[in-house]
């Protein structure tokens, strides 16, 4: 009877450890995905700003060339 209780407690402990490990893994995955998304957004915002400035400069040069 004691062995059965001990086995049951051990199984519960292992199940709890596995559940905790899964939660940690999911949290780390979510954090990594969020960070990657933030980095992508920052990169594309930078590129958009860069190209819009470049476009403005090219338009300005074209206007000056037309004069």
MMTF fields as JSON, N, C-alpha, C and O atoms, coordinates in Angstrom:
{
  "mmtfVersion": "1.0.0",
  "mmtfProducer": "UNKNOWN",
  "numBonds": 267,
  "numAtoms": 268,
  "numGroups": 67,
  "numChains": 1,
  "numModels": 1,
  "chainsPerModel": [1],
  "groupsPerChain": [67],
  "chainIdList": ["A"],
  "bondAtomList": [4, 2, 8, 6, 12, 10, 16, 14, 20, 18, 24, 22, 28, 26, 32, 30, 36, 34, 40, 38, 44, 42, 48, 46, 52, 50, 56, 54, 60, 58, 64, 62, 68, 66, 72, 70, 76, 74, 80, 78, 84, 82, 88, 86, 92, 90, 96, 94, 100, 98, 104, 102, 108, 106, 112, 110, 116, 114, 120, 118, 124, 122, 128, 126, 132, 130, 136, 134, 140, 138, 144, 142, 148, 146, 152, 150, 156, 154, 160, 158, 164, 162, 168, 166, 172, 170, 176, 174, 180, 178, 184, 182, 188, 186, 192, 190, 196, 194, 200, 198, 204, 202, 208, 206, 212, 210, 216, 214, 220, 218, 224, 222, 228, 226, 232, 230, 236, 234, 240, 238, 244, 242, 248, 246, 252, 250, 256, 254, 260, 258, 264, 262],
  "bondOrderList": [1, 1, 1, 1, 1, 1, 1, 1, 1, 1, 1, 1, 1, 1, 1, 1, 1, 1, 1, 1, 1, 1, 1, 1, 1, 1, 1, 1, 1, 1, 1, 1, 1, 1, 1, 1, 1, 1, 1, 1, 1, 1, 1, 1, 1, 1, 1, 1, 1, 1, 1, 1, 1, 1, 1, 1, 1, 1, 1, 1, 1, 1, 1, 1, 1, 1],
  "groupList": [{"groupName": "UNK", "atomNameList": ["N", "CA", "C", "O"], "elementList": ["N", "C", "C", "O"], "formalChargeList": [0, 0, 0, 0], "bondAtomList": [1, 0, 2, 1, 3, 2], "bondOrderList": [1, 1, 2], "singleLetterCode": "X", "chemCompType": "L-PEPTIDE LINKING"}],
  "groupTypeList": [0, 0, 0, 0, 0, 0, 0, 0, 0, 0, 0, 0, 0, 0, 0, 0, 0, 0, 0, 0, 0, 0, 0, 0, 0, 0, 0, 0, 0, 0, 0, 0, 0, 0, 0, 0, 0, 0, 0, 0, 0, 0, 0, 0, 0, 0, 0, 0, 0, 0, 0, 0, 0, 0, 0, 0, 0, 0, 0, 0, 0, 0, 0, 0, 0, 0, 0],
  "groupIdList": [1, 2, 3, 4, 5, 6, 7, 8, 9, 10, 11, 12, 13, 14, 15, 16, 17, 18, 19, 20, 21, 22, 23, 24, 25, 26, 27, 28, 29, 30, 31, 32, 33, 34, 35, 36, 37, 38, 39, 40, 41, 42, 43, 44, 45, 46, 47, 48, 49, 50, 51, 52, 53, 54, 55, 56, 57, 58, 59, 60, 61, 62, 63, 64, 65, 66, 67],
  "secStructList": [7, 2, 2, 2, 2, 2, 2, 2, 2, 2, 2, 2, 2, 2, 2, 2, 2, 2, 2, 2, 2, 2, 2, 2, 2, 2, 2, 2, 2, 2, 2, 2, 2, 2, 2, 2, 2, 2, 2, 2, 2, 2, 2, 2, 2, 2, 2, 2, 2, 2, 2, 2, 2, 2, 2, 2, 2, 2, 2, 2, 2, 2, 2, 2, 2, 2, 7],
  "xCoordList": [0.828, 0.0, 0.873, 0.594, 1.93, 2.827, 3.537, 3.741, 3.902, 4.579, 3.638, 4.068, 2.371, 1.397, 1.229, 1.162, 1.159, 1.04, 2.286, 2.2, 3.435, 4.694, 4.763, 5.188, 4.347, 4.332, 3.367, 3.652, 2.223, 1.241, 1.771, 1.589, 2.419, 3.016, 4.123, 4.245, 4.922, 6.0, 5.426, 5.935, 4.376, 3.733, 3.139, 3.241, 2.516, 1.95, 3.044, 2.886, 4.156, 5.277, 5.84, 6.118, 6.002, 6.524, 5.576, 6.009, 4.279, 3.293, 3.331, 3.239, 3.465, 3.544, 4.805, 4.755, 5.925, 7.174, 7.07, 7.559, 6.429, 6.245, 5.339, 5.594, 4.272, 3.357, 4.077, 3.897, 4.882, 5.635, 6.643, 6.788, 7.332, 8.296, 7.6, 8.137, 6.41, 5.653, 5.239, 5.311, 4.806, 4.431, 5.626, 5.51, 6.764, 7.977, 8.358, 8.7, 8.301, 8.628, 7.693, 8.137, 6.397, 5.429, 5.672, 5.57, 5.992, 6.256, 7.5, 7.513, 8.539, 9.758, 9.518, 10.039, 8.731, 8.395, 7.605, 7.89, 6.608, 5.811, 6.681, 6.539, 7.58, 8.462, 9.381, 9.602, 9.911, 10.803, 10.045, 10.56, 8.83, 8.028, 7.681, 7.711, 7.352, 7.022, 8.23, 8.112, 9.392, 10.611, 10.938, 11.347, 10.761, 11.026, 10.062, 10.459, 8.799, 7.808, 8.175, 8.098, 8.577, 8.988, 10.189, 10.248, 11.14, 12.329, 11.951, 12.471, 11.055, 10.595, 9.91, 10.17, 9.039, 8.322, 9.291, 9.139, 10.288, 11.279, 12.07, 12.317, 12.464, 13.224, 12.408, 12.908, 11.156, 10.346, 10.005, 9.893, 9.838, 9.592, 10.818, 10.704, 11.996, 13.239, 13.372, 13.704, 13.113, 13.209, 12.213, 12.538, 11.007, 9.98, 10.414, 10.273, 10.944, 11.415, 12.571, 12.632, 13.479, 14.643, 14.202, 14.656, 13.317, 12.897, 11.995, 12.004, 11.22, 10.396, 11.288, 11.029, 12.348, 13.299, 14.034, 14.22, 14.448, 15.156, 14.245, 14.686, 12.978, 12.02, 11.85, 11.765, 11.8, 11.649, 12.874, 12.744, 14.053, 15.292, 15.305, 15.662, 14.925, 14.905, 13.9, 14.175, 12.735, 11.742, 12.289, 12.121, 12.944, 13.503, 14.567, 14.599, 15.44, 16.478, 15.844, 16.319, 14.783, 14.108, 13.501, 13.578, 12.899, 12.316, 13.4, 13.221, 14.521, 15.604, 16.212, 16.663, 16.218, 16.748, 15.836, 16.296, 14.541, 13.583, 13.661, 13.287, 14.137, 14.187, 15.271, 15.433],
  "yCoordList": [-1.193, 0.0, 1.257, 2.212, 1.25, 2.402, 2.618, 3.749, 1.515, 1.621, 2.228, 3.019, 1.872, 2.41, 3.911, 4.672, 4.342, 5.78, 6.526, 7.617, 5.932, 6.545, 6.666, 7.693, 5.62, 5.653, 6.726, 7.434, 6.829, 7.843, 9.25, 10.111, 9.493, 10.806, 11.127, 12.258, 10.12, 10.305, 10.658, 11.546, 9.963, 10.238, 11.641, 12.346, 12.051, 13.401, 14.455, 15.461, 14.222, 15.154, 15.261, 16.356, 14.121, 14.129, 14.841, 15.584, 14.609, 15.278, 16.789, 17.567, 17.199, 18.63, 19.245, 20.351, 18.546, 19.043, 19.165, 20.13, 18.182, 18.237, 19.398, 20.086, 19.614, 20.717, 22.054, 22.96, 22.175, 23.41, 23.631, 24.749, 22.578, 22.693, 23.112, 23.907, 22.576, 22.937, 24.405, 25.101, 24.884, 26.288, 27.196, 28.219, 26.824, 27.622, 27.643, 28.696, 26.498, 26.409, 27.284, 27.99, 27.235, 28.05, 29.533, 30.336, 29.899, 31.307, 31.793, 32.9, 30.97, 31.35, 31.454, 32.355, 30.531, 30.568, 31.828, 32.507, 32.138, 33.355, 34.603, 35.511, 34.641, 35.799, 35.935, 37.041, 34.824, 34.859, 35.315, 36.109, 34.815, 35.218, 36.696, 37.398, 37.167, 38.578, 39.458, 40.487, 39.034, 39.801, 39.823, 40.854, 38.697, 38.627, 39.535, 40.218, 39.541, 40.407, 41.863, 42.659, 42.223, 43.597, 43.992, 45.103, 43.085, 43.366, 43.541, 44.431, 42.701, 42.828, 44.178, 44.869, 44.541, 45.81, 46.988, 47.936, 46.926, 47.992, 48.073, 49.164, 46.914, 46.885, 47.477, 48.317, 47.044, 47.527, 49.001, 49.714, 49.464, 50.893, 51.684, 52.716, 51.188, 51.856, 51.887, 52.922, 50.755, 50.691, 51.641, 52.325, 51.673, 52.558, 54.014, 54.795, 54.377, 55.748, 56.056, 57.132, 55.111, 55.308, 55.537, 56.476, 54.676, 54.803, 55.996, 56.572, 56.38, 57.568, 58.803, 59.73, 58.822, 59.947, 59.944, 60.993, 58.767, 58.663, 59.114, 59.795, 58.733, 59.162, 60.666, 61.286, 61.252, 62.695, 63.389, 64.382, 62.874, 63.455, 63.337, 64.294, 62.187, 62.007, 62.944, 63.506, 63.114, 64.044, 65.466, 66.209, 65.838, 67.186, 67.397, 68.447, 66.405, 66.509, 66.622, 67.384, 65.872, 65.923, 67.299, 67.839, 67.868, 69.203, 70.236, 71.113, 70.124, 71.056, 70.892, 71.862, 69.675, 69.408, 69.956, 70.297, 70.041, 70.535, 72.05, 72.613, 72.695, 74.177, 74.708, 75.923],
  "zCoordList": [0.0, 0.0, 0.0, -0.725, 0.817, 0.872, -0.468, -0.91, -1.09, -2.389, -3.418, -4.258, -3.367, -4.304, -4.086, -5.051, -2.828, -2.53, -2.981, -3.543, -2.732, -3.135, -4.655, -5.186, -5.343, -6.811, -7.318, -8.284, -6.645, -7.028, -6.822, -7.683, -5.701, -5.432, -6.429, -6.9, -6.742, -7.709, -9.081, -9.765, -9.472, -10.771, -10.79, -11.794, -9.681, -9.609, -9.708, -10.4, -9.012, -9.039, -10.46, -10.947, -11.107, -12.48, -13.432, -14.313, -13.248, -14.099, -13.874, -14.825, -12.614, -12.308, -12.911, -13.449, -12.828, -13.413, -14.929, -15.517, -15.557, -17.008, -17.401, -18.389, -16.616, -16.907, -16.747, -17.561, -15.71, -15.486, -16.612, -17.106, -17.014, -18.113, -19.409, -20.181, -19.638, -20.844, -20.792, -21.805, -19.623, -19.485, -19.728, -20.403, -19.18, -19.372, -20.848, -21.387, -21.497, -22.916, -23.749, -24.655, -23.438, -24.17, -23.935, -24.862, -22.697, -22.39, -23.129, -23.669, -23.154, -23.866, -25.368, -26.027, -25.903, -27.329, -27.657, -28.644, -26.825, -27.041, -26.978, -27.796, -26.002, -25.857, -27.066, -27.56, -27.535, -28.702, -29.948, -30.735, -30.123, -31.28, -31.204, -32.215, -30.014, -29.83, -30.138, -30.802, -29.644, -29.892, -31.383, -31.916, -32.047, -33.492, -34.252, -35.196, -33.837, -34.482, -34.282, -35.218, -33.056, -32.779, -33.627, -34.154, -33.754, -34.56, -36.029, -36.702, -36.527, -37.914, -38.128, -39.113, -37.198, -37.328, -37.31, -38.081, -36.428, -36.348, -37.653, -38.168, -38.184, -39.436, -40.582, -41.33, -40.722, -41.832, -41.684, -42.681, -40.452, -40.238, -40.669, -41.33, -40.286, -40.678, -42.203, -42.78, -42.847, -44.307, -44.967, -45.937, -44.431, -44.987, -44.857, -45.798, -43.684, -43.488, -44.427, -45.022, -44.553, -45.422, -46.868, -47.523, -47.356, -48.748, -48.978, -50.066, -47.985, -48.177, -48.218, -48.985, -47.389, -47.444, -48.777, -49.394, -49.215, -50.495, -51.628, -52.553, -51.553, -52.577, -52.581, -53.641, -51.395, -51.286, -51.87, -52.586, -51.569, -52.095, -53.612, -54.299, -54.143, -55.6, -56.256, -57.316, -55.631, -56.179, -56.171, -57.137, -55.079, -54.963, -56.038, -56.679, -56.239, -57.262, -58.651, -59.494, -58.884, -60.184, -60.412, -61.516, -59.376, -59.502, -59.796, -60.641, -59.094, -59.305, -60.694, -61.304, -61.179, -62.52, -63.608, -64.698, -63.312, -64.292, -64.417, -65.446, -63.39, -63.405, -64.265, -64.374]
}
